[in-house]
Amino acid sequence: MPRTVIANITLSLDGYAAGPGGDMSWLIETALHEQCASGFAGFYRGVDTVLLGRTNYEGFHGFWPSVADDPAADPRSRDFSRWFDDVEKVVVSRTLSEATWTNARVASDLEGEVRALREAPGRDIAVLSSVSVIRALLAADLLDELRIVRVPAILGAGLPMFDGPLPASTWSTESVATIPTGAVVTHHRRR
C-alpha cells in the first residue's frame, strides 16, 4: 500500500501563508496554543519523511537545530527540534545544489521523487507549510490529505496559497476543531 502524502499549512482567512515581507507574527498565538501544538505533535510523530521547498528548508534549518539543546525552549519545541533533525528531509529545488542539514538531500524532480517515496517502505510523508510544493502536488494529483489551520486574521497581501488555477478535485472533511484563539483546524482527505 502506498505511503500517504499529507500537507500541513497555516493560512489567514484571506488565504495567505505569510504576510507581506514573510511576516508570520499573525499565527504565533495559535501555533503556540496547547491544543494546536498537541495536535501537531500527534501528526508529525506519524511522519518519517518531510518535503520542503528551498525557502522553507532554509528558514527551518536556520531556526530549529539550535532549539533541541536550548534549556529556555518549551519541552515540546525541543522534542520537535530533535524529530526534525532526525527525520528524512527532501528539499525540492532547482537552484539549491546541496542540503547541509542532517538527513537532508536535494531533489529537483518533485513528481518523480514523490512517486518513488510513496512506493518505498515507511510511514507518512509530510509537506510542512511549503506553498510551492503543496500547489505542485495538488496539480499533479499526488496529495492525499490536507491539514489546514485557518487563523482569523486578514492579511491583505503576502504569500497566497491558492494563486492561479488548479485541477478540480473533491475532498472529504475528516475532522474540524476550533482552537480557543479562534483558529479552525480542518483535516481533509482526497476522495
PDB file of C-alpha atoms in Angstrom:
ATOM      1  CA  MET A   1       0.000   0.000   0.000  1.00  0.00           C
ATOM      2  CA  PRO A   2       1.444   3.408  -0.962  1.00  0.00           C
ATOM      3  CA  ARG A   3       2.510   5.820   1.744  1.00  0.00           C
ATOM      4  CA  THR A   4       0.227   8.787   2.431  1.00  0.00           C
ATOM      5  CA  VAL A   5       1.329  12.296   1.415  1.00  0.00           C
ATOM      6  CA  ILE A   6      -0.053  14.912   3.805  1.00  0.00           C
ATOM      7  CA  ALA A   7       0.287  18.699   3.646  1.00  0.00           C
ATOM      8  CA  ASN A   8       0.078  20.794   6.805  1.00  0.00           C
ATOM      9  CA  ILE A   9      -0.274  24.562   6.447  1.00  0.00           C
ATOM     10  CA  THR A  10      -1.495  27.580   8.392  1.00  0.00           C
ATOM     11  CA  LEU A  11      -3.463  30.185   6.433  1.00  0.00           C
ATOM     12  CA  SER A  12      -5.099  33.524   7.117  1.00  0.00           C
ATOM     13  CA  LEU A  13      -8.808  33.998   6.425  1.00  0.00           C
ATOM     14  CA  ASP A  14      -7.925  35.505   3.060  1.00  0.00           C
ATOM     15  CA  GLY A  15      -5.733  32.531   2.133  1.00  0.00           C
ATOM     16  CA  TYR A  16      -2.204  33.765   2.775  1.00  0.00           C
ATOM     17  CA  ALA A  17       0.504  31.504   4.226  1.00  0.00           C
ATOM     18  CA  ALA A  18       2.682  34.505   5.103  1.00  0.00           C
ATOM     19  CA  GLY A  19       2.039  38.220   5.279  1.00  0.00           C
ATOM     20  CA  PRO A  20       3.924  40.984   3.469  1.00  0.00           C
ATOM     21  CA  GLY A  21       7.684  40.561   3.761  1.00  0.00           C
ATOM     22  CA  GLY A  22       7.250  36.994   5.031  1.00  0.00           C
ATOM     23  CA  ASP A  23       5.528  38.149   8.247  1.00  0.00           C
ATOM     24  CA  MET A  24       4.404  35.191  10.374  1.00  0.00           C
ATOM     25  CA  SER A  25       3.544  37.083  13.581  1.00  0.00           C
ATOM     26  CA  TRP A  26      -0.195  36.665  12.978  1.00  0.00           C
ATOM     27  CA  LEU A  27      -0.019  32.886  13.533  1.00  0.00           C
ATOM     28  CA  ILE A  28       2.241  32.695  16.613  1.00  0.00           C
ATOM     29  CA  GLU A  29      -0.524  32.736  19.237  1.00  0.00           C
ATOM     30  CA  THR A  30      -2.337  29.862  17.529  1.00  0.00           C
ATOM     31  CA  ALA A  31       0.819  27.834  16.805  1.00  0.00           C
ATOM     32  CA  LEU A  32       1.879  28.060  20.457  1.00  0.00           C
ATOM     33  CA  HIS A  33      -1.552  27.261  21.887  1.00  0.00           C
ATOM     34  CA  GLU A  34      -1.576  23.931  23.733  1.00  0.00           C
ATOM     35  CA  GLN A  35      -4.400  22.446  21.653  1.00  0.00           C
ATOM     36  CA  CYS A  36      -2.744  23.300  18.330  1.00  0.00           C
ATOM     37  CA  ALA A  37       0.735  22.241  19.485  1.00  0.00           C
ATOM     38  CA  SER A  38      -0.591  18.955  20.853  1.00  0.00           C
ATOM     39  CA  GLY A  39      -2.450  18.183  17.618  1.00  0.00           C
ATOM     40  CA  PHE A  40       0.629  18.947  15.544  1.00  0.00           C
ATOM     41  CA  ALA A  41       2.779  16.712  17.772  1.00  0.00           C
ATOM     42  CA  GLY A  42       0.350  13.847  17.155  1.00  0.00           C
ATOM     43  CA  PHE A  43       0.574  14.494  13.419  1.00  0.00           C
ATOM     44  CA  TYR A  44       4.339  14.742  12.980  1.00  0.00           C
ATOM     45  CA  ARG A  45       5.080  11.646  15.065  1.00  0.00           C
ATOM     46  CA  GLY A  46       3.484   9.548  12.280  1.00  0.00           C
ATOM     47  CA  VAL A  47       5.811  11.046   9.652  1.00  0.00           C
ATOM     48  CA  ASP A  48       9.267   9.827   8.664  1.00  0.00           C
ATOM     49  CA  THR A  49       9.849  11.909   5.503  1.00  0.00           C
ATOM     50  CA  VAL A  50       9.360  15.661   5.052  1.00  0.00           C
ATOM     51  CA  LEU A  51       9.161  17.502   1.728  1.00  0.00           C
ATOM     52  CA  LEU A  52      10.259  21.135   1.822  1.00  0.00           C
ATOM     53  CA  GLY A  53      10.694  23.858  -0.729  1.00  0.00           C
ATOM     54  CA  ARG A  54      14.023  25.685  -0.691  1.00  0.00           C
ATOM     55  CA  THR A  55      12.722  28.758   1.151  1.00  0.00           C
ATOM     56  CA  ASN A  56      11.150  26.764   3.972  1.00  0.00           C
ATOM     57  CA  TYR A  57      14.164  24.488   4.188  1.00  0.00           C
ATOM     58  CA  GLU A  58      16.457  27.478   4.649  1.00  0.00           C
ATOM     59  CA  GLY A  59      14.140  29.070   7.208  1.00  0.00           C
ATOM     60  CA  PHE A  60      13.606  25.877   9.209  1.00  0.00           C
ATOM     61  CA  HIS A  61      17.315  24.973   9.045  1.00  0.00           C
ATOM     62  CA  GLY A  62      18.217  28.433  10.321  1.00  0.00           C
ATOM     63  CA  PHE A  63      15.963  28.057  13.364  1.00  0.00           C
ATOM     64  CA  TRP A  64      15.154  24.514  14.509  1.00  0.00           C
ATOM     65  CA  PRO A  65      18.525  22.762  15.028  1.00  0.00           C
ATOM     66  CA  SER A  66      19.500  25.070  17.910  1.00  0.00           C
ATOM     67  CA  VAL A  67      16.188  24.591  19.755  1.00  0.00           C
ATOM     68  CA  ALA A  68      16.916  20.965  20.735  1.00  0.00           C
ATOM     69  CA  ASP A  69      19.503  21.936  23.341  1.00  0.00           C
ATOM     70  CA  ASP A  70      18.025  25.287  24.385  1.00  0.00           C
ATOM     71  CA  PRO A  71      17.040  24.990  28.076  1.00  0.00           C
ATOM     72  CA  ALA A  72      14.768  28.029  27.705  1.00  0.00           C
ATOM     73  CA  ALA A  73      12.736  26.402  24.919  1.00  0.00           C
ATOM     74  CA  ASP A  74       9.433  24.692  25.593  1.00  0.00           C
ATOM     75  CA  PRO A  75       9.929  20.905  26.001  1.00  0.00           C
ATOM     76  CA  ARG A  76       7.551  20.247  23.096  1.00  0.00           C
ATOM     77  CA  SER A  77       9.629  22.537  20.865  1.00  0.00           C
ATOM     78  CA  ARG A  78      12.809  20.714  21.913  1.00  0.00           C
ATOM     79  CA  ASP A  79      11.169  17.380  21.036  1.00  0.00           C
ATOM     80  CA  PHE A  80      10.078  18.722  17.650  1.00  0.00           C
ATOM     81  CA  SER A  81      13.584  20.049  17.011  1.00  0.00           C
ATOM     82  CA  ARG A  82      15.085  16.607  17.699  1.00  0.00           C
ATOM     83  CA  TRP A  83      12.490  14.928  15.489  1.00  0.00           C
ATOM     84  CA  PHE A  84      13.086  17.462  12.702  1.00  0.00           C
ATOM     85  CA  ASP A  85      16.819  16.868  12.896  1.00  0.00           C
ATOM     86  CA  ASP A  86      16.376  13.075  12.631  1.00  0.00           C
ATOM     87  CA  VAL A  87      13.616  12.868  10.006  1.00  0.00           C
ATOM     88  CA  GLU A  88      14.428  12.404   6.307  1.00  0.00           C
ATOM     89  CA  LYS A  89      14.180  15.824   4.639  1.00  0.00           C
ATOM     90  CA  VAL A  90      13.791  16.095   0.869  1.00  0.00           C
ATOM     91  CA  VAL A  91      14.373  19.648  -0.344  1.00  0.00           C
ATOM     92  CA  VAL A  92      12.662  20.311  -3.648  1.00  0.00           C
ATOM     93  CA  SER A  93      14.716  22.859  -5.539  1.00  0.00           C
ATOM     94  CA  ARG A  94      16.075  23.557  -8.996  1.00  0.00           C
ATOM     95  CA  THR A  95      18.609  26.071  -7.661  1.00  0.00           C
ATOM     96  CA  LEU A  96      19.960  24.512  -4.450  1.00  0.00           C
ATOM     97  CA  SER A  97      22.791  22.062  -5.081  1.00  0.00           C
ATOM     98  CA  GLU A  98      23.383  20.818  -1.535  1.00  0.00           C
ATOM     99  CA  ALA A  99      21.372  20.401   1.672  1.00  0.00           C
ATOM    100  CA  THR A 100      23.651  20.544   4.717  1.00  0.00           C
ATOM    101  CA  TRP A 101      21.127  19.724   7.458  1.00  0.00           C
ATOM    102  CA  THR A 102      21.346  16.210   8.913  1.00  0.00           C
ATOM    103  CA  ASN A 103      19.371  13.648   6.861  1.00  0.00           C
ATOM    104  CA  ALA A 104      18.580  16.201   4.146  1.00  0.00           C
ATOM    105  CA  ARG A 105      19.027  15.886   0.411  1.00  0.00           C
ATOM    106  CA  VAL A 106      18.036  17.887  -2.658  1.00  0.00           C
ATOM    107  CA  ALA A 107      15.640  16.644  -5.345  1.00  0.00           C
ATOM    108  CA  SER A 108      14.787  18.570  -8.499  1.00  0.00           C
ATOM    109  CA  ASP A 109      12.004  16.298  -9.805  1.00  0.00           C
ATOM    110  CA  LEU A 110       9.165  16.606  -7.284  1.00  0.00           C
ATOM    111  CA  GLU A 111       6.723  14.305  -9.054  1.00  0.00           C
ATOM    112  CA  GLY A 112       9.258  11.538  -9.647  1.00  0.00           C
ATOM    113  CA  GLU A 113      10.563  11.833  -6.103  1.00  0.00           C
ATOM    114  CA  VAL A 114       7.099  11.642  -4.554  1.00  0.00           C
ATOM    115  CA  ARG A 115       6.096   8.682  -6.703  1.00  0.00           C
ATOM    116  CA  ALA A 116       9.245   6.823  -5.590  1.00  0.00           C
ATOM    117  CA  LEU A 117       8.758   7.779  -1.925  1.00  0.00           C
ATOM    118  CA  ARG A 118       5.133   6.634  -1.969  1.00  0.00           C
ATOM    119  CA  GLU A 119       6.199   3.151  -3.059  1.00  0.00           C
ATOM    120  CA  ALA A 120       9.144   2.897  -0.638  1.00  0.00           C
ATOM    121  CA  PRO A 121       8.615   1.426   2.830  1.00  0.00           C
ATOM    122  CA  GLY A 122       7.942   3.899   5.583  1.00  0.00           C
ATOM    123  CA  ARG A 123       5.360   5.982   7.360  1.00  0.00           C
ATOM    124  CA  ASP A 124       3.588   9.139   6.187  1.00  0.00           C
ATOM    125  CA  ILE A 125       5.252  11.789   4.033  1.00  0.00           C
ATOM    126  CA  ALA A 126       4.563  15.388   5.099  1.00  0.00           C
ATOM    127  CA  VAL A 127       4.808  18.768   3.446  1.00  0.00           C
ATOM    128  CA  LEU A 128       5.275  21.407   6.137  1.00  0.00           C
ATOM    129  CA  SER A 129       3.991  24.804   5.002  1.00  0.00           C
ATOM    130  CA  SER A 130       5.759  24.838   1.621  1.00  0.00           C
ATOM    131  CA  VAL A 131       3.194  26.541  -0.624  1.00  0.00           C
ATOM    132  CA  SER A 132       5.030  25.815  -3.879  1.00  0.00           C
ATOM    133  CA  VAL A 133       5.344  22.108  -3.035  1.00  0.00           C
ATOM    134  CA  ILE A 134       1.708  21.815  -1.930  1.00  0.00           C
ATOM    135  CA  ARG A 135       0.468  23.522  -5.092  1.00  0.00           C
ATOM    136  CA  ALA A 136       2.669  21.322  -7.294  1.00  0.00           C
ATOM    137  CA  LEU A 137       1.407  18.177  -5.561  1.00  0.00           C
ATOM    138  CA  LEU A 138      -2.201  19.314  -5.964  1.00  0.00           C
ATOM    139  CA  ALA A 139      -1.563  20.000  -9.652  1.00  0.00           C
ATOM    140  CA  ALA A 140      -0.018  16.531 -10.100  1.00  0.00           C
ATOM    141  CA  ASP A 141      -2.763  14.788  -8.089  1.00  0.00           C
ATOM    142  CA  LEU A 142      -0.168  13.486  -5.614  1.00  0.00           C
ATOM    143  CA  LEU A 143      -1.532  14.916  -2.367  1.00  0.00           C
ATOM    144  CA  ASP A 144      -3.666  12.561  -0.256  1.00  0.00           C
ATOM    145  CA  GLU A 145      -4.520  14.703   2.762  1.00  0.00           C
ATOM    146  CA  LEU A 146      -4.581  18.397   3.572  1.00  0.00           C
ATOM    147  CA  ARG A 147      -4.492  19.776   7.122  1.00  0.00           C
ATOM    148  CA  ILE A 148      -5.270  23.488   7.308  1.00  0.00           C
ATOM    149  CA  VAL A 149      -5.124  25.734  10.350  1.00  0.00           C
ATOM    150  CA  ARG A 150      -7.180  28.812   9.437  1.00  0.00           C
ATOM    151  CA  VAL A 151      -6.268  31.785  11.662  1.00  0.00           C
ATOM    152  CA  PRO A 152      -8.895  34.540  11.964  1.00  0.00           C
ATOM    153  CA  ALA A 153      -6.741  37.307  10.506  1.00  0.00           C
ATOM    154  CA  ILE A 154      -6.962  39.129   7.194  1.00  0.00           C
ATOM    155  CA  LEU A 155      -3.523  39.968   5.864  1.00  0.00           C
ATOM    156  CA  GLY A 156      -4.497  41.666   2.613  1.00  0.00           C
ATOM    157  CA  ALA A 157      -1.266  40.660   0.886  1.00  0.00           C
ATOM    158  CA  GLY A 158       1.627  38.245   1.165  1.00  0.00           C
ATOM    159  CA  LEU A 159       2.192  34.669   0.005  1.00  0.00           C
ATOM    160  CA  PRO A 160      -1.144  33.290  -1.285  1.00  0.00           C
ATOM    161  CA  MET A 161      -1.859  29.587  -1.019  1.00  0.00           C
ATOM    162  CA  PHE A 162      -4.306  29.448  -3.910  1.00  0.00           C
ATOM    163  CA  ASP A 163      -2.915  31.755  -6.574  1.00  0.00           C
ATOM    164  CA  GLY A 164      -3.899  30.652 -10.038  1.00  0.00           C
ATOM    165  CA  PRO A 165      -5.742  27.647 -11.399  1.00  0.00           C
ATOM    166  CA  LEU A 166      -5.509  24.103 -10.084  1.00  0.00           C
ATOM    167  CA  PRO A 167      -7.209  20.988 -11.448  1.00  0.00           C
ATOM    168  CA  ALA A 168     -10.614  20.278  -9.940  1.00  0.00           C
ATOM    169  CA  SER A 169     -10.659  17.718  -7.128  1.00  0.00           C
ATOM    170  CA  THR A 170     -13.022  16.602  -4.375  1.00  0.00           C
ATOM    171  CA  TRP A 171     -12.172  16.078  -0.744  1.00  0.00           C
ATOM    172  CA  SER A 172     -13.900  14.718   2.325  1.00  0.00           C
ATOM    173  CA  THR A 173     -13.684  16.572   5.620  1.00  0.00           C
ATOM    174  CA  GLU A 174     -12.329  14.137   8.201  1.00  0.00           C
ATOM    175  CA  SER A 175     -12.357  16.487  11.192  1.00  0.00           C
ATOM    176  CA  VAL A 176     -12.912  20.075  12.258  1.00  0.00           C
ATOM    177  CA  ALA A 177     -11.731  21.573  15.557  1.00  0.00           C
ATOM    178  CA  THR A 178     -11.710  25.101  16.919  1.00  0.00           C
ATOM    179  CA  ILE A 179      -8.727  26.353  18.913  1.00  0.00           C
ATOM    180  CA  PRO A 180      -9.541  28.843  21.721  1.00  0.00           C
ATOM    181  CA  THR A 181      -7.590  31.507  19.778  1.00  0.00           C
ATOM    182  CA  GLY A 182     -10.409  31.356  17.216  1.00  0.00           C
ATOM    183  CA  ALA A 183      -8.465  29.332  14.647  1.00  0.00           C
ATOM    184  CA  VAL A 184     -10.187  26.426  12.922  1.00  0.00           C
ATOM    185  CA  VAL A 185      -8.251  23.240  12.189  1.00  0.00           C
ATOM    186  CA  THR A 186      -9.582  21.096   9.351  1.00  0.00           C
ATOM    187  CA  HIS A 187      -8.363  17.757   8.064  1.00  0.00           C
ATOM    188  CA  HIS A 188      -9.355  16.845   4.508  1.00  0.00           C
ATOM    189  CA  ARG A 189      -8.772  13.595   2.592  1.00  0.00           C
ATOM    190  CA  ARG A 190      -8.745  13.244  -1.181  1.00  0.00           C
ATOM    191  CA  ARG A 191     -11.802  11.298  -2.374  1.00  0.00           C
TER     192      ARG A 191
END
